[in-house]
PDB file of C-alpha atoms in Angstrom:
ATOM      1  CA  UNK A   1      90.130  46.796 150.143  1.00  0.00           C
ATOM      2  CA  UNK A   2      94.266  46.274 149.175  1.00  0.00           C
ATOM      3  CA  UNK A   3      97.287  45.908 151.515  1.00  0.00           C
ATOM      4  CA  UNK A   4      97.211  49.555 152.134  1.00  0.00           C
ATOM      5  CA  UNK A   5      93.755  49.608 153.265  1.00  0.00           C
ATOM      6  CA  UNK A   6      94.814  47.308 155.855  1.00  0.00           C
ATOM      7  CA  UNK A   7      97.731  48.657 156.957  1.00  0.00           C
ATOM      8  CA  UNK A   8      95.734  51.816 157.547  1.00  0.00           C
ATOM      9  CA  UNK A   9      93.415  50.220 159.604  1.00  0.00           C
ATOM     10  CA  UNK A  10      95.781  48.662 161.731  1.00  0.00           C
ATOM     11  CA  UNK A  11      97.373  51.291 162.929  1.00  0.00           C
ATOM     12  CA  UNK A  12      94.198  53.359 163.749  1.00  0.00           C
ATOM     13  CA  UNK A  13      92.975  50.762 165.456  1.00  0.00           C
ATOM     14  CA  UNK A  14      95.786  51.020 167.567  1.00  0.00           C
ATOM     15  CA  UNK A  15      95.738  54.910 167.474  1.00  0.00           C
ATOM     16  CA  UNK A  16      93.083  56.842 166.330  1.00  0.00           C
ATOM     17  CA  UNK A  17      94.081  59.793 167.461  1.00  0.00           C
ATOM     18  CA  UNK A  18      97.689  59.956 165.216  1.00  0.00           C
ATOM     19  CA  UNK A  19      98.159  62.603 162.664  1.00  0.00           C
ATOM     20  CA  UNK A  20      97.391  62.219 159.308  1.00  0.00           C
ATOM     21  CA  UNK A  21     100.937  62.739 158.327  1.00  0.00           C
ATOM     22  CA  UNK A  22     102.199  60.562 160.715  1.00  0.00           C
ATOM     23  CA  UNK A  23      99.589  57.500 159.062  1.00  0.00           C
ATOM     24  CA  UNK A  24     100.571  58.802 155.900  1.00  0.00           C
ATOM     25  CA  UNK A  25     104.317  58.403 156.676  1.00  0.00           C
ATOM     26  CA  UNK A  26     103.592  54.900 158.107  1.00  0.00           C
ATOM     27  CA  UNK A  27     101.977  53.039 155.219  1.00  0.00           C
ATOM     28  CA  UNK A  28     103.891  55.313 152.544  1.00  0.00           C
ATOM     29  CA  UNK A  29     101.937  57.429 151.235  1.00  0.00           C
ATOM     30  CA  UNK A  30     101.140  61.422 150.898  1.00  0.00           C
ATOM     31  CA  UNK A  31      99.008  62.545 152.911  1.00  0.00           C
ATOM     32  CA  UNK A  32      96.052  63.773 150.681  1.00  0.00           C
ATOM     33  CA  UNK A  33      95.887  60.042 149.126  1.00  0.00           C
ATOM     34  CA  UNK A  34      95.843  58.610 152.763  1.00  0.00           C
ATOM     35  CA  UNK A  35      93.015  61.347 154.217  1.00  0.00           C
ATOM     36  CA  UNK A  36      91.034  59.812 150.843  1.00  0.00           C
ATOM     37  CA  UNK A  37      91.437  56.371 152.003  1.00  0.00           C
ATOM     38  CA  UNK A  38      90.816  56.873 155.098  1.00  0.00           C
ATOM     39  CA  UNK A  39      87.296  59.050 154.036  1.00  0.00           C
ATOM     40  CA  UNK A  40      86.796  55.896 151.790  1.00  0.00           C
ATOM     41  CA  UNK A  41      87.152  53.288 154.460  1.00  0.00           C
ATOM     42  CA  UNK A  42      84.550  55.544 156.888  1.00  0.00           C
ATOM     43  CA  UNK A  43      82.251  56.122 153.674  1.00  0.00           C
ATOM     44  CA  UNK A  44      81.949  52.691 153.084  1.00  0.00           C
ATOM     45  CA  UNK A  45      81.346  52.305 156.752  1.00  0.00           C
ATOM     46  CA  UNK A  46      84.029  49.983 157.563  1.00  0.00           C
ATOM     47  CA  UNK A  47      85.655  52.357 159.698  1.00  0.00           C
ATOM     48  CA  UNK A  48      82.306  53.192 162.082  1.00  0.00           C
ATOM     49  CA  UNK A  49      83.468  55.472 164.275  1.00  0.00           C
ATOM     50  CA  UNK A  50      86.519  56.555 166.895  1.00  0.00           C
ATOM     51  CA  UNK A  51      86.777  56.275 170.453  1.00  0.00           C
ATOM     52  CA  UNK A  52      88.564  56.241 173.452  1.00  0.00           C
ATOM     53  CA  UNK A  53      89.513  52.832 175.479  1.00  0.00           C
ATOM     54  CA  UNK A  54      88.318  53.692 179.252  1.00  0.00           C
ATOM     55  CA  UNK A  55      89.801  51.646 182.020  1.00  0.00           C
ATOM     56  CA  UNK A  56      86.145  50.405 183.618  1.00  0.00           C
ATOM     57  CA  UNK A  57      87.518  49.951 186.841  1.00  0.00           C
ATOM     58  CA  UNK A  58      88.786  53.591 187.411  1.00  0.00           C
ATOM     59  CA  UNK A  59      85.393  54.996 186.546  1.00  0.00           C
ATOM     60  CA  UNK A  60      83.807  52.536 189.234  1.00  0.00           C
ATOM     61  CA  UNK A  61      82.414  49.644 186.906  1.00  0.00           C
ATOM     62  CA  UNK A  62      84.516  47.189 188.380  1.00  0.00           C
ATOM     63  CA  UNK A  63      82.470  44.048 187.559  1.00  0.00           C
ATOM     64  CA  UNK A  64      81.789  42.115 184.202  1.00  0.00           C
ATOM     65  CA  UNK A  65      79.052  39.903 184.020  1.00  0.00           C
ATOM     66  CA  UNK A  66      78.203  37.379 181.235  1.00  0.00           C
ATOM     67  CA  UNK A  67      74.732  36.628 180.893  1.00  0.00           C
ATOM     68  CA  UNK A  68      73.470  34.296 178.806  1.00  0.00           C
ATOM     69  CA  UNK A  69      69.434  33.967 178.172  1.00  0.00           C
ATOM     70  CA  UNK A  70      67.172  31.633 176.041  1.00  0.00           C
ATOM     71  CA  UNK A  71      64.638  33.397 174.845  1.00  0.00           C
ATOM     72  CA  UNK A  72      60.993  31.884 174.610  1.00  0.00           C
ATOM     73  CA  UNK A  73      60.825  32.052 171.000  1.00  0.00           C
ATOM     74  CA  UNK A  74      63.293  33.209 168.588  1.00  0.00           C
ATOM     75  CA  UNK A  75      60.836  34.590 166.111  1.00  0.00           C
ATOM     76  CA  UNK A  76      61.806  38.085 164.348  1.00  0.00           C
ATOM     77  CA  UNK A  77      59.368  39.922 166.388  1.00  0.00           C
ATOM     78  CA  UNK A  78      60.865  38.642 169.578  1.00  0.00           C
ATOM     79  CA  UNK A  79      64.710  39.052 168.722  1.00  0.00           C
ATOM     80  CA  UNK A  80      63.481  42.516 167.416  1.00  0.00           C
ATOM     81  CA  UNK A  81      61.650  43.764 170.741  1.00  0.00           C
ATOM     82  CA  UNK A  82      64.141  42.134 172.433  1.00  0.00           C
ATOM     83  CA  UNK A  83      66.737  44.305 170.934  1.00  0.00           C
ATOM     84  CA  UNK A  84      64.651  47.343 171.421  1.00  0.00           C
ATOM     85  CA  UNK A  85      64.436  46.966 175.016  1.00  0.00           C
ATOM     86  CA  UNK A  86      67.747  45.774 175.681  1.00  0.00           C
ATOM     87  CA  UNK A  87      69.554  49.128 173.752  1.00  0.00           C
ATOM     88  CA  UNK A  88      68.341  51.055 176.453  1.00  0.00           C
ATOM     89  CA  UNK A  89      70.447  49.788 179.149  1.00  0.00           C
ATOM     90  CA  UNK A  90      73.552  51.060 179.136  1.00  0.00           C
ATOM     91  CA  UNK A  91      75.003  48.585 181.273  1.00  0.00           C
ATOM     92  CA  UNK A  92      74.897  45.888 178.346  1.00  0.00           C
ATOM     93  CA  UNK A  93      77.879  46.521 176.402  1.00  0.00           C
ATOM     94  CA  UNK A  94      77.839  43.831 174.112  1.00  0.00           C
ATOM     95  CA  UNK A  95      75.087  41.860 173.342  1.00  0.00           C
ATOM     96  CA  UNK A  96      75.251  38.389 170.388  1.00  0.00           C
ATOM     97  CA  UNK A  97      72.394  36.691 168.824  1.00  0.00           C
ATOM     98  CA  UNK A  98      74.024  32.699 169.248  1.00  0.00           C
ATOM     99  CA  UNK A  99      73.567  30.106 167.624  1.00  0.00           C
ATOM    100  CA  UNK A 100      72.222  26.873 169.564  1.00  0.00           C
ATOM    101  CA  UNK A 101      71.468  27.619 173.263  1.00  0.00           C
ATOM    102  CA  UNK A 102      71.468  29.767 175.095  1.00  0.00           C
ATOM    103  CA  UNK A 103      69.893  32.018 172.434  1.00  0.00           C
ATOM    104  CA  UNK A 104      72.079  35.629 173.688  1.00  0.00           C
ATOM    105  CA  UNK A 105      75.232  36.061 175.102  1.00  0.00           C
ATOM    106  CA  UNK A 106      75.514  39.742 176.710  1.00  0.00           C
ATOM    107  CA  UNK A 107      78.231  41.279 178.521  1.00  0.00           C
ATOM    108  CA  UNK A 108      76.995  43.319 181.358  1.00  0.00           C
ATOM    109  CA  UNK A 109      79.387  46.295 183.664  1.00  0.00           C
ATOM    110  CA  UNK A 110      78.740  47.939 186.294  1.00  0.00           C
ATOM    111  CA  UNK A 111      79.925  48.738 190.038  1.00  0.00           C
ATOM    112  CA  UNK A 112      79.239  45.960 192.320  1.00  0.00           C
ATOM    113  CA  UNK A 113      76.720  43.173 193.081  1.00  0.00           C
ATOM    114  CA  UNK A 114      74.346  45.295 194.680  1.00  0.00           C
ATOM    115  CA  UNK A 115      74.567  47.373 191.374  1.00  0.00           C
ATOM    116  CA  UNK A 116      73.941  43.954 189.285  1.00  0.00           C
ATOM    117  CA  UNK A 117      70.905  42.539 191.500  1.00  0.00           C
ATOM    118  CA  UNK A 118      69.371  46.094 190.720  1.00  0.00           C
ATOM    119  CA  UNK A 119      70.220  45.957 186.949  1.00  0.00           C
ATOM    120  CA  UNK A 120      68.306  42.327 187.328  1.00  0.00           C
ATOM    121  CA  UNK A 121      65.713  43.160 189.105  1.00  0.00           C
ATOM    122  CA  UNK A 122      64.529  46.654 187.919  1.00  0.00           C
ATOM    123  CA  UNK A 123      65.317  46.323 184.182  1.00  0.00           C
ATOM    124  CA  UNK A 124      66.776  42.664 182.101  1.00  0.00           C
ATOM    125  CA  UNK A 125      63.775  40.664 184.432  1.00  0.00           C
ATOM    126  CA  UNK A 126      61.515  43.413 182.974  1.00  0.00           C
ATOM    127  CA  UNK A 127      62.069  42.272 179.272  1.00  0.00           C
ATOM    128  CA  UNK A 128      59.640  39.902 177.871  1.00  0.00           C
ATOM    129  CA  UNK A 129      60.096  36.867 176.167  1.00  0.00           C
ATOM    130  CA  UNK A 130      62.803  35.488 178.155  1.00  0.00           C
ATOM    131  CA  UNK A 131      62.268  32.034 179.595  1.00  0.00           C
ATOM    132  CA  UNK A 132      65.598  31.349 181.046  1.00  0.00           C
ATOM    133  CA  UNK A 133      68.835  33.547 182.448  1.00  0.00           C
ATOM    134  CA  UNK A 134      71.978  32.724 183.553  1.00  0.00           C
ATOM    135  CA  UNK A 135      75.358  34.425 185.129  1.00  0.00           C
ATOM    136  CA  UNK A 136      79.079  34.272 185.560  1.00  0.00           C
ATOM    137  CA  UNK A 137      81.133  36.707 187.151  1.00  0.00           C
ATOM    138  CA  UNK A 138      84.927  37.292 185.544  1.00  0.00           C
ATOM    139  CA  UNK A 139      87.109  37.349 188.371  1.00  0.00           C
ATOM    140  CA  UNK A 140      89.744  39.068 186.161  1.00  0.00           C
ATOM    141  CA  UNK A 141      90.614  39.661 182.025  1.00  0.00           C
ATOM    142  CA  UNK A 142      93.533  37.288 180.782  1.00  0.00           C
ATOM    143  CA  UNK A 143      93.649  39.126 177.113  1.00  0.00           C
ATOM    144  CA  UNK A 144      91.627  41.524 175.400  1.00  0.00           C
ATOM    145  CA  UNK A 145      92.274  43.509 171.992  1.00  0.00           C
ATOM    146  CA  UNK A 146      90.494  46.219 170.399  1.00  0.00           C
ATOM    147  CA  UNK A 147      92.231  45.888 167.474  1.00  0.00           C
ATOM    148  CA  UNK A 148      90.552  43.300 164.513  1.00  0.00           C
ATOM    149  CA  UNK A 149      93.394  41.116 163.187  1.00  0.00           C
ATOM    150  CA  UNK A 150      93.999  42.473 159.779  1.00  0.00           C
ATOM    151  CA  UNK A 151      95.293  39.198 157.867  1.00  0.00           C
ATOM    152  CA  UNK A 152      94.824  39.247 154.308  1.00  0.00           C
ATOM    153  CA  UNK A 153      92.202  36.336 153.124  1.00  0.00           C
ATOM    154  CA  UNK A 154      93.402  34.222 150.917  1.00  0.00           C
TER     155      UNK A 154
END
């Protein structure tokens, strides 16, 4: 991966919805060159897919919740299961294996308490394996990008 590469990236990161002329223009390139970087970079899976950014609160998933949760053992059966059972509910939208303790860090959405109590109750205090489970409420987001810095290592 070169300067260009990177460049690319950037900016559909930022839009990945613009024209492939308009990239093409941007980093300084033709076009056909560009559309074969850019089928490159999602070949080689670096680029993994496209999406749209959805403001949670105007589709009614208002609160973020961080759990964190040790797990009773973390063996590769158990992370694995674990994993398993967890990709099922769609109101984890992020979930990290950590280091230390606790042993996962998930980030949990949905509408309201009553909405989070039922998430508990009906589905994460279903999983086994899990010893110990603990959450904090974000009152509101200070920063958040979408965009991976793009710094050359040196």
């Amino acid at each position: 991966m070169d300067d260009l590469d990177r460049k690319i990236l950037k900016i559909l990161q930022q839009d990945g919805r613009i024209r492939m002329g308009d990239l093409a223009e941007q980093v300084g390139l033709s076009p056909t060159p560009c559309a074969r970087r850019v089928a490159r970079l999602e070949e080689d899976r670096i680029i993994t897919g496209y999406g749209a950014r959805v403001d949670q609160r105007k589709i009614g998933q208002a609160v973020t919740v961080f759990v964190t949760l040790e797990l009773d053992r973390q063996s590769v059966e158990v992370v694995s299961e674990f994993t398993k059972r967890i990709a099922r509910f769609e109101e984890v939208v992020e979930c990290q294996l950590m280091t230390g303790s606790p042993d996962i860090l998930m980030r949990v959405v949905v509408a309201d308490l009553e909405a989070f109590d039922r998430f508990l109750q009906t589905r994460l205090m279903t999983v086994p394996n899990v010893r110990n489970m603990r959450s904090s409420f974000t009152l509101r987001t200070l920063s958040r990008r979408a965009a991976l810095p793009m710094r050359r290592v040196v």
